[in-house]
Coordinates of C-alpha atoms and ligand atoms in Angstrom, one line a residue:
X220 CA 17.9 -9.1 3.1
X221 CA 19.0 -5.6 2.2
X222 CA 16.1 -3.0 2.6
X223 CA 13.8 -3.4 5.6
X224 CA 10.8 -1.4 4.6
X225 CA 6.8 -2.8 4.3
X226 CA 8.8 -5.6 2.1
X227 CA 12.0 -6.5 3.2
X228 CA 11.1 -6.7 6.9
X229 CA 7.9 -8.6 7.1
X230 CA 9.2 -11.2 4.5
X231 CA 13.0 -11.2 6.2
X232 CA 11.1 -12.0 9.4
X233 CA 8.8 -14.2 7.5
X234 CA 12.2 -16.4 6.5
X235 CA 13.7 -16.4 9.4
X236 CA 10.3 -18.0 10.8
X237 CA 10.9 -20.8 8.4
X238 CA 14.1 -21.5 9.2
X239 CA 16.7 -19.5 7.2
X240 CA 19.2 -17.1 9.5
X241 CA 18.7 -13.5 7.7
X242 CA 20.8 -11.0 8.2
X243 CA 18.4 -7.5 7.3
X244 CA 20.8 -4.7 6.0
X245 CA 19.4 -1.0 5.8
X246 CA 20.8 1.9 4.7
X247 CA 18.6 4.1 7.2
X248 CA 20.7 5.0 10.3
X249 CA 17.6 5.8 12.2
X250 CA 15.4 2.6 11.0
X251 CA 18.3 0.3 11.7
X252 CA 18.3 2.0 15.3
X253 CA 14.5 1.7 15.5
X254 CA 15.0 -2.0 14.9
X255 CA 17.7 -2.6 17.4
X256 CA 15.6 -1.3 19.9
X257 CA 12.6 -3.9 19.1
X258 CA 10.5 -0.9 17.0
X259 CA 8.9 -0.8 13.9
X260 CA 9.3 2.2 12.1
X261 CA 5.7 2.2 10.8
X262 CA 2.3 0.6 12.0
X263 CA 1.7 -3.1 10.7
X264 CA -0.3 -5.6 13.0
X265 CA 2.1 -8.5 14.4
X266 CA 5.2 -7.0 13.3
X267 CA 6.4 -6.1 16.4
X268 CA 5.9 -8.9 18.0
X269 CA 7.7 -11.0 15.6
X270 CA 10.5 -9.0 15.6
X271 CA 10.8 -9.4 18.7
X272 CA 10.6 -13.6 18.9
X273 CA 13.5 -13.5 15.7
X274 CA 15.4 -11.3 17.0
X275 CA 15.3 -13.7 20.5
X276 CA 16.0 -16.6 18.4
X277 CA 19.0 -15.0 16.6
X278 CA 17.0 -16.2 13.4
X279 CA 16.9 -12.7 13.0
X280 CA 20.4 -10.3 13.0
X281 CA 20.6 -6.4 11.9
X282 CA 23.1 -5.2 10.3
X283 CA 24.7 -1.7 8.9
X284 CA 27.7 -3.5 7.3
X285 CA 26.9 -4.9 3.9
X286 CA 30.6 -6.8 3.5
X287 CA 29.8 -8.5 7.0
X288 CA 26.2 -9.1 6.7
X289 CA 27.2 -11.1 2.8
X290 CA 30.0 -13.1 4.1
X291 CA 28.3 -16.8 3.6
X292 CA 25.1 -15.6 2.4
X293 CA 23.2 -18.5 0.0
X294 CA 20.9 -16.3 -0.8
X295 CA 20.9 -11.9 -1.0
X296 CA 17.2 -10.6 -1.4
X297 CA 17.2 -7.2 -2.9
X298 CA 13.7 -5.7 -1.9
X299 CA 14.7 -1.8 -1.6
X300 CA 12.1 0.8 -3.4
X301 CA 11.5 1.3 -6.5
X302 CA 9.5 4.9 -6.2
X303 CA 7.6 6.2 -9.4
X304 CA 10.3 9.1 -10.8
X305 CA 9.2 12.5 -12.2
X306 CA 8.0 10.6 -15.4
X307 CA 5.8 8.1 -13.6
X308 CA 8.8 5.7 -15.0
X309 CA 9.8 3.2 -11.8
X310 CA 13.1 4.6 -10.1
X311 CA 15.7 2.1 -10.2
X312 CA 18.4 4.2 -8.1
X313 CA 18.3 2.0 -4.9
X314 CA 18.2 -1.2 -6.6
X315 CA 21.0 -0.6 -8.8
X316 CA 23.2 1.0 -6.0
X317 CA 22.5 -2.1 -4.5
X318 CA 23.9 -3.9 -7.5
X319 CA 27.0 -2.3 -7.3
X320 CA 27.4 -2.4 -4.0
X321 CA 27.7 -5.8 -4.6
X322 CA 29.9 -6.3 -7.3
X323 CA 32.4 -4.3 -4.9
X324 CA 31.9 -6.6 -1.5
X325 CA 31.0 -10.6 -3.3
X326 CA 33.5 -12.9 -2.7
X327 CA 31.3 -15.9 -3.2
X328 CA 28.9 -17.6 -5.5
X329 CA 25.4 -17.5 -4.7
X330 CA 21.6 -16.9 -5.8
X331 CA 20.1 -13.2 -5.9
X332 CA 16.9 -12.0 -5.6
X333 CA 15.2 -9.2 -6.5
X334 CA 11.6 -9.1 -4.4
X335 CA 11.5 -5.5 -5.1
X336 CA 8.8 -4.6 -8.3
X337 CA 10.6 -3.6 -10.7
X338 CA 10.5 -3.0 -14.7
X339 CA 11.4 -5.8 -17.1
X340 CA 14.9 -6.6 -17.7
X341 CA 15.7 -5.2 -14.5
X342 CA 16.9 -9.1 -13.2
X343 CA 19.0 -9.6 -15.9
X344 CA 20.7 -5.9 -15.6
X345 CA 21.3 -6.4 -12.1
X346 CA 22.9 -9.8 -12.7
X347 CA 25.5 -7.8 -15.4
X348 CA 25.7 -5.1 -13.1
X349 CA 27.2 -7.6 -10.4
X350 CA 29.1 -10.2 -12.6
X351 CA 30.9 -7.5 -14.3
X352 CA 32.6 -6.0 -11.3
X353 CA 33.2 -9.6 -10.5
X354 CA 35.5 -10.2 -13.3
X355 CA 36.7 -6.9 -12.8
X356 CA 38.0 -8.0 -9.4
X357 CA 39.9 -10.9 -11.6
X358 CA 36.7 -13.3 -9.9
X359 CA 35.6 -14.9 -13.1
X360 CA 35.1 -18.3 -11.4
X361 CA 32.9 -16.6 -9.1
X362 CA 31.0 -14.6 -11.6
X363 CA 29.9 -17.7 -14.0
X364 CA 28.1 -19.5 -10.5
X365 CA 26.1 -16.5 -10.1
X366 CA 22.9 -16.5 -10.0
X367 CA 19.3 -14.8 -10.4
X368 CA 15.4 -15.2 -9.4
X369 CA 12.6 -12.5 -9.6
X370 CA 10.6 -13.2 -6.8
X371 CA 7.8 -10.6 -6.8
X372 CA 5.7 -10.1 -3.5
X373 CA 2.2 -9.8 -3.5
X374 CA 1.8 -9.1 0.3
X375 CA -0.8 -6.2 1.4
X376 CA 0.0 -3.2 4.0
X377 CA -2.5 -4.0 7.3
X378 CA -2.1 -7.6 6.9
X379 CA 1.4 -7.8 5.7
X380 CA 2.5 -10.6 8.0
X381 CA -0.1 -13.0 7.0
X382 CA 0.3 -12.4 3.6
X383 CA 4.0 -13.8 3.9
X384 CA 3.0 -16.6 5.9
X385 CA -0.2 -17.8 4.3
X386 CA 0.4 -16.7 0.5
X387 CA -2.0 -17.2 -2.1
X388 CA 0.6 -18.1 -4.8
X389 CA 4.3 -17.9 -5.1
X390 CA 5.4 -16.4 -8.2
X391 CA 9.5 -16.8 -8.8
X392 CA 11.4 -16.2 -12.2
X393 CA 14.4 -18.0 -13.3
X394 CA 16.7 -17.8 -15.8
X395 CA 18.7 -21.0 -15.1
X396 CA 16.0 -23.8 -13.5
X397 CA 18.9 -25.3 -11.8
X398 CA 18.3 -22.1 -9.1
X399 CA 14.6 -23.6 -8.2
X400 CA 15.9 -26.0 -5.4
X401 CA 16.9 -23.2 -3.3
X402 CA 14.5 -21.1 -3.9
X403 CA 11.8 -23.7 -2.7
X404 CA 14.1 -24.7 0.2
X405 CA 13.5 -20.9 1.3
X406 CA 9.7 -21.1 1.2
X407 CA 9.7 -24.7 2.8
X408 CA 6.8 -25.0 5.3
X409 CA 4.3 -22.5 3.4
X410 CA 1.6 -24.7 1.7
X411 CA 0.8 -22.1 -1.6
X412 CA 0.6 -22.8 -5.6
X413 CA 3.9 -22.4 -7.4
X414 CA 4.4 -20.6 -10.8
X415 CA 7.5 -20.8 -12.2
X416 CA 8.2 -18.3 -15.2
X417 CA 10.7 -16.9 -16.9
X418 CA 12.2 -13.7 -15.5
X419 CA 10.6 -11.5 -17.9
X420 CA 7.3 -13.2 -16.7
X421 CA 7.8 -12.5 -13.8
X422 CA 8.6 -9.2 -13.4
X423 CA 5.4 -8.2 -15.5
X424 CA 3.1 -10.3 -13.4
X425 CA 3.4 -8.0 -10.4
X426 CA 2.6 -4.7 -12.5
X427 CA -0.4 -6.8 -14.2
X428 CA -1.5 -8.0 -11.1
X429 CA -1.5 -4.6 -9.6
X430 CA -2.8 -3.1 -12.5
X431 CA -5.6 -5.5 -12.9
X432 CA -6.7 -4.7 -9.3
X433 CA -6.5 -1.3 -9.8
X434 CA -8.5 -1.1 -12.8
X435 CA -10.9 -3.5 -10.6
X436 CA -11.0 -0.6 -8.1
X437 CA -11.8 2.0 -10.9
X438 CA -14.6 -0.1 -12.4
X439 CA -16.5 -0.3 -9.3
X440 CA -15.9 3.2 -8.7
X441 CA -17.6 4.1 -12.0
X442 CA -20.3 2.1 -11.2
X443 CA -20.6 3.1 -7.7
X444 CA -21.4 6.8 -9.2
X445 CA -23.7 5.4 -11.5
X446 CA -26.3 3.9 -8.8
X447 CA -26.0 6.7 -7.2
X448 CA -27.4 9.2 -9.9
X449 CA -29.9 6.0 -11.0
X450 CA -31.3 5.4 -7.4
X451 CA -29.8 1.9 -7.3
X452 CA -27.5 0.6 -4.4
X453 CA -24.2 -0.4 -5.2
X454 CA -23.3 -2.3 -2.1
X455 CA -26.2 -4.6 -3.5
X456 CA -25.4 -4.4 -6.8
X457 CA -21.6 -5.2 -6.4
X458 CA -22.7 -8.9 -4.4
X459 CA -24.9 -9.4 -7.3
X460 CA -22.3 -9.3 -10.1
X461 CA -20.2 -10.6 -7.9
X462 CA -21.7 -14.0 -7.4
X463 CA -21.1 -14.5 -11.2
X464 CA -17.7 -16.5 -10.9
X465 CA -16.3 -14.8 -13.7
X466 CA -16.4 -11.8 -11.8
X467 CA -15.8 -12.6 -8.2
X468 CA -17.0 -10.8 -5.0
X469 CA -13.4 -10.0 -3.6
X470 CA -12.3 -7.1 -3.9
X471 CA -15.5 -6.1 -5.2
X472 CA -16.1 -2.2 -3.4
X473 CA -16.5 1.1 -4.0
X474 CA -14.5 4.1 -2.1
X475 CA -12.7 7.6 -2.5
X476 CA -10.1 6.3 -5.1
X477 CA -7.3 4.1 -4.7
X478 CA -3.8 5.3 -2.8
X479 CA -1.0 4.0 -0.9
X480 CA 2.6 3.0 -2.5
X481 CA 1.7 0.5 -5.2
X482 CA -1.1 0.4 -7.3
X483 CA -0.6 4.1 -8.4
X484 CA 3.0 3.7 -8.8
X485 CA 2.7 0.6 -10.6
X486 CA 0.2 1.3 -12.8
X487 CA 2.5 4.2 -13.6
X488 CA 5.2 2.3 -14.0
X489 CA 3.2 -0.4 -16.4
X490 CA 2.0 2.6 -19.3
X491 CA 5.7 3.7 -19.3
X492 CA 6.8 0.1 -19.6
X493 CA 4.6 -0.6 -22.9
X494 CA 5.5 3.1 -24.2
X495 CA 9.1 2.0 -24.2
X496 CA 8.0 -1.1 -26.0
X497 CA 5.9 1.4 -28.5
X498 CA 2.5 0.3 -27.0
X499 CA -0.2 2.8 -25.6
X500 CA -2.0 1.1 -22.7
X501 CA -5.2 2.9 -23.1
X502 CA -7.0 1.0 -20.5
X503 CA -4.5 1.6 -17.8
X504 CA -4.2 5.5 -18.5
X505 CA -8.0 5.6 -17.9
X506 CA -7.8 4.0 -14.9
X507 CA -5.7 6.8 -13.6
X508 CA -7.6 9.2 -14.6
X509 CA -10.8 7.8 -13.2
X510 CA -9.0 7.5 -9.8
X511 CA -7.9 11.0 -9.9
X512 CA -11.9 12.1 -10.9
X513 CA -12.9 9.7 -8.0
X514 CA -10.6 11.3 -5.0
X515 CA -12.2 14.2 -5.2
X516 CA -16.3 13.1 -5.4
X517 CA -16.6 13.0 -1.1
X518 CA -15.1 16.8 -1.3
X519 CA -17.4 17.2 -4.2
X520 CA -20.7 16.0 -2.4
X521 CA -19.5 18.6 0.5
X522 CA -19.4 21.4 -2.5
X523 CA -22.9 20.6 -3.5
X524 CA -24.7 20.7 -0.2
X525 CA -23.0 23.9 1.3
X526 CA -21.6 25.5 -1.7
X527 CA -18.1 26.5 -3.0
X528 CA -17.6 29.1 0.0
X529 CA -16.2 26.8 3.0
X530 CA -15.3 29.6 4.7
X531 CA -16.9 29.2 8.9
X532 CA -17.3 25.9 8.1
X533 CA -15.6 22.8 10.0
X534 CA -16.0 19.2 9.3
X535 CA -14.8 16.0 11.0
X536 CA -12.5 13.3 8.8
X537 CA -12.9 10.3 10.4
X538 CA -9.3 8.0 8.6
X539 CA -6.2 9.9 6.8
X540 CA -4.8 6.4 6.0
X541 CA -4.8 4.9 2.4
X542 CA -6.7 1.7 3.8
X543 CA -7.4 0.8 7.3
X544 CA -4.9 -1.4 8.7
X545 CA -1.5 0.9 8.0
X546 CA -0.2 4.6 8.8
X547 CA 0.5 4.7 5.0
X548 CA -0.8 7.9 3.9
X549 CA 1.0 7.6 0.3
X550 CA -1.4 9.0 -2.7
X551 CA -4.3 8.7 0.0
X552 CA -7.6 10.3 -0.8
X553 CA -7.4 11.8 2.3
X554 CA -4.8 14.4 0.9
X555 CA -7.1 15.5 -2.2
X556 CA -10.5 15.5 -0.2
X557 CA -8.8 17.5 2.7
X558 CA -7.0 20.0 0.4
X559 CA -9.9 20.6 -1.5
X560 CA -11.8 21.7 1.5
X561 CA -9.1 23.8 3.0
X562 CA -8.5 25.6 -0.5
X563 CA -12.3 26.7 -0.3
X564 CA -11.9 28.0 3.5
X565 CA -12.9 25.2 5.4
X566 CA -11.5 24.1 8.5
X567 CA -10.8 20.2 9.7
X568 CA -10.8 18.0 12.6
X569 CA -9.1 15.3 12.0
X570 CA -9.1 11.5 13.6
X571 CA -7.2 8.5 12.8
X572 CA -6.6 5.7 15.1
X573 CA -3.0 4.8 13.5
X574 CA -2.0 7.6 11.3
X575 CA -2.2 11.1 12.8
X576 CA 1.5 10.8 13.7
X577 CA 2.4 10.2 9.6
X578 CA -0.2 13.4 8.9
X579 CA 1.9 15.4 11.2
X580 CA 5.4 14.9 9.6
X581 CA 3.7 16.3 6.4
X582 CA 4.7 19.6 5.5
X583 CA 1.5 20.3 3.7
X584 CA -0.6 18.3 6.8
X585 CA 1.5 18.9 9.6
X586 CA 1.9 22.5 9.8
X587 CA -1.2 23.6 8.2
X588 CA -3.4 25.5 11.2
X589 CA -6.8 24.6 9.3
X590 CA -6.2 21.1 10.5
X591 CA -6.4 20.4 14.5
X592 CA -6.3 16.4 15.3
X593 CA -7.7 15.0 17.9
X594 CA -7.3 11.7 19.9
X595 CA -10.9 10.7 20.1
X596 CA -13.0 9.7 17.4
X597 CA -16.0 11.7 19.0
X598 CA -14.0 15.0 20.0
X599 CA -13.5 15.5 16.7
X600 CA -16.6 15.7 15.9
X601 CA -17.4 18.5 18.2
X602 CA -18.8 21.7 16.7
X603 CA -18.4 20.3 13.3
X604 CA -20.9 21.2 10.3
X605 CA -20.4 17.4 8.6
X606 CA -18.2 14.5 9.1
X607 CA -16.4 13.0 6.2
X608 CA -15.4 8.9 6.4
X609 CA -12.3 8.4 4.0
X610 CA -10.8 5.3 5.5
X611 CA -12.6 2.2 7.1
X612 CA -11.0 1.4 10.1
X613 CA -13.6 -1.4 11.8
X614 CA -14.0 1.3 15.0
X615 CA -15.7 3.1 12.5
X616 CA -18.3 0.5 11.5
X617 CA -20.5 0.6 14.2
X618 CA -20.4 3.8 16.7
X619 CA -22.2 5.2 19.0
X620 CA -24.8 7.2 16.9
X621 CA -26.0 9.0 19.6
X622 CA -23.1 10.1 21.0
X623 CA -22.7 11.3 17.4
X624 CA -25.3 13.4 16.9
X625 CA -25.2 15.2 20.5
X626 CA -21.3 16.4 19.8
X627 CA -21.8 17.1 15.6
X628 CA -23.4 20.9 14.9
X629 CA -25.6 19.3 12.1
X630 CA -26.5 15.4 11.9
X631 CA -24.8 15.3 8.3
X632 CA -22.4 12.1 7.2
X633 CA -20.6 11.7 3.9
X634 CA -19.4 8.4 4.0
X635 CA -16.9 7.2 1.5
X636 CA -16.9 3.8 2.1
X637 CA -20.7 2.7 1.9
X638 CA -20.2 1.5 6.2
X639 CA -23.8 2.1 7.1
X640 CA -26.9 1.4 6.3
X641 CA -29.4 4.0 4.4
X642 CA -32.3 3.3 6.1
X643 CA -30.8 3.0 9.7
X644 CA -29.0 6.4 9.0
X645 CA -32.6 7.9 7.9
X646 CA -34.1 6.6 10.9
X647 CA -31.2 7.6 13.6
X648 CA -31.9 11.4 12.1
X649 CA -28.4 11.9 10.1
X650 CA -28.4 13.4 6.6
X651 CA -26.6 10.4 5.0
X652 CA -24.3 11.1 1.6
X653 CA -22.3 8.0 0.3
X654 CA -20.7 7.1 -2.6
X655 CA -22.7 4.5 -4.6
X656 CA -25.9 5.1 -3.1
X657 CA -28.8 7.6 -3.0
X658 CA -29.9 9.5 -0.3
X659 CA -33.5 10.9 -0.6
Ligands
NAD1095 P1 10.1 1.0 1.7 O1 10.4 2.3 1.1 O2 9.2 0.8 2.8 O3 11.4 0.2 2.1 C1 12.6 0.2 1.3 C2 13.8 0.2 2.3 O4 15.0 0.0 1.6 C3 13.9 1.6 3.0 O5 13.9 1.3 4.4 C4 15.2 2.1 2.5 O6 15.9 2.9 3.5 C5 16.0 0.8 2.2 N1 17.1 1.0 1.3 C6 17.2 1.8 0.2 N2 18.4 1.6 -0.4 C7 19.1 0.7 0.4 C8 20.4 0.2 0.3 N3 21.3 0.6 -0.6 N4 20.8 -0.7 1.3 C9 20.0 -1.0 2.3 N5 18.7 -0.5 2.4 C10 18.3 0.3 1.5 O7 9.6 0.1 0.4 P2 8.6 -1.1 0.5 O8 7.2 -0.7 0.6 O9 9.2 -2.1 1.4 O10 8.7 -1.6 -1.0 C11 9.9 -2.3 -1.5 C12 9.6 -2.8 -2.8 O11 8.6 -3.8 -2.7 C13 9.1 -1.8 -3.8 O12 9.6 -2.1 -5.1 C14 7.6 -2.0 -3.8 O13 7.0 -1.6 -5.0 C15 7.5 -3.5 -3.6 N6 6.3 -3.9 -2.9 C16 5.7 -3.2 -1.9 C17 4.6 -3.6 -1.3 C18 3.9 -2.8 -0.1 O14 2.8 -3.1 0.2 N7 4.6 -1.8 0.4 C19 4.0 -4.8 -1.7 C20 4.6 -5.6 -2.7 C21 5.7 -5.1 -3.3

């Protein structure tokens, strides 16, 4: 498994729980070190703990050598990251370093894998990439055995692990069938629907599905600030579409824009794909641009009640994280909403149960004195003119209102993820702002 990031780590462990030995190679000195030493180098629930049982078992070996770590290897999963570049157009750097790395160290025959998301054509170019040093290295009888899958991974930062273990589909790309027996020898013992494509297929499936989502995310958004301005509820209204089949409830909510490491990137990464191809995706662009327009509306809400001036003001942010469940603070709202505020002379106290520790290694977050953390949800709320909720961590959902309203200067919420209820709010005494709902 070379690259042990969100990806490579949780689904190398996720192997090595089914059986296979997996040898993780990283390229970080001080993540491989982390990992020797039983530590994850970012928050993800279970991780650790697995870790620890594989690395026990000796189902589980780390490894800074790649020639070592290949020797006898069936199977080499790629899943290093593919960042968006300057152009929004996916950065292939890693995985092609990785490529030809490869066509340096192979000796042997045997089936790769690309896990990492990654443009179309990219399978087939990484193939070239490796058979052609191959027959450079005089290993022609080598190069003809080799093989390649696209196996894209559809598990979610916060509940990463069982998303590897309890998959809703497996999606894998071949060019050669022949390759399927091993690939379904890897997955033995997960019970999950298969879909066999081609690699072309396959690759786009993970930027559709992500962009699907996303757009999902957008459309609820839009509605979300509809009801608002109409005086009808969206957390109503979304379980009321929703229970048409055609629409779903899943995933069905409203919020402070989308964020973390893949469904801006990849939606990114999907317009530049069909621009190379001579297509404008319309739809997708607007989906962008509806998430930007929606990561600032809780900052905007703040604007409207007190003004443009922030200056003397200070507000509690309850949740710097893209999504409760990780430390990931990648393209979180939390950066635009906070920014906005501090640009206009306000200062914050920030809380987050998991993520403080990533907001501090910011440059922009972690050295900027308008921002003082605190390790208690309800110190930061003391002497604070509002609280803001970006993420919804469940400590969140129900706390003590009381206690609230005794340390904040002014009973005044703005709650970006619709977590309590209008009425109760009105009747505990708080001013109550959320997105998708009225407050009168
Ligand atoms: P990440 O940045 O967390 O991890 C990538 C790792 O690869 C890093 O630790 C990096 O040091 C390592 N690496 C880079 N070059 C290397 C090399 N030459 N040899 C060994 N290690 C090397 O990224 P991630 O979040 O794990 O994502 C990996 C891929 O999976 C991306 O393409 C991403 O889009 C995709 N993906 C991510 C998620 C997610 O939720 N994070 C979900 C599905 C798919």
């Amino acid at each position: 498994m070379i690259g042990l990031g969100y990806v490579g780590l949780t689904t190398g462990l996720g192997f090595a729980k089914l059986g296979a030995t997996v040898v993780g190679v990283e390229v970080s000195k001080q993540k491989l070190d982390q990992l020797k030493q039983g530590e994850i180098p970012f928050f993800e629930n279970g991780l650790p703990e697995m870790l620890k049982e594989m690395m026990n078992s000796r189902y589980f070996l780390l490894s800074d050598n790649l020639t070592e770590a290949l020797s006898g290897a069936e199977v080499i999963i790629i899943a290093v990251g593919t960042p968006p570049d300057s152009n929004g157009r996916a950065d292939l750097s890693s995985v092609f370093a990785v490529a030809q790395n490869l066509s340096k160290e192979l000796n042997h025959s045997c089936l790769l894998i690309i896990k990492s998301t990654v443009p179309v054509g990219t399978n087939r170019k990484v193939l070239q990439i490796v058979c052609d040093g191959l027959v450079a290295r005089g290993k022609e009888e080598v190069a003809v055995k080799m093989g390649i899958a696209s196996l894209p991974e559809f598990l979610r930062e916060g509940s990463a692990l069982a998303d590897m273990m309890n998959p809703d589909r497996i999606v894998v790309g071949l060019s050669d069938a022949s390759q399927l027996p091993i690939v379904e020898e890897l997955h033995k013992g997960l019970k999950a629907p298969w879909h066999v494509l081609s690699l072309e297929s396959a690759e786009l499936t993970k930027y559709a599905s992500n962009a699907f989502l996303a757009t999902k995310i957008s459309i609820n958004n839009e509605l979300a600030n509809i009801c608002a301005r109409v005086g009808a509820d969206f957390d109503l209204v979304r379980r009321a579409i929703g229970a048409d089949p055609r629409i779903g409830e899943p995933f069905m909510y409203a919020g402070p824009g989308f964020g973390g490491s893949c469904f801006p990137k990849d939606v990114k990464a999907l317009i530049k794909i069909a621009k190379d191809y001579g297509y404008t995706a319309e739809m997708f662009l607007q989906t962008l641009k509806t998430n930007e327009k929606q990561k600032n509306v809780l900052a905007d809400m703040v604007i409207e009640k007190f003004g443009d001036n922030l200056k003397n003001k200070i507000f509690s942010v309850w949740g710097l994280a893209f999504k409760a469940g990780t430390d990931d603070m990648r393209e979180s709202s939390a950066l635009t909403i906070i920014n906005k505020l501090i640009e206009r002379g306000a200062k914050i106290q920030a809380y987050d149960p998991e993520a403080m520790k990533m907001a501090k290694s910011l440059d922009y977050f972690g050295n900027n004195p308008a921002i003082s953390y605190f390790e208690d949800k309800y110190e930061a709320l003391s002497g604070t003119d509002g609280l803001l909720i970006i993420t919804e961590w469940k400590e969140f959902c129900a706390p003590d209102f009381s206690e609230m309203k005794k340390r904040l200067k002014t009973p005044l919420i703005f709650d970006g993820r619709l977590v309590y209820d209008v009425k109760k709010m009105k009747e505990f005494g708080f001013e109550y702002h959320s997105i998708g709902r009225k407050f009168e």
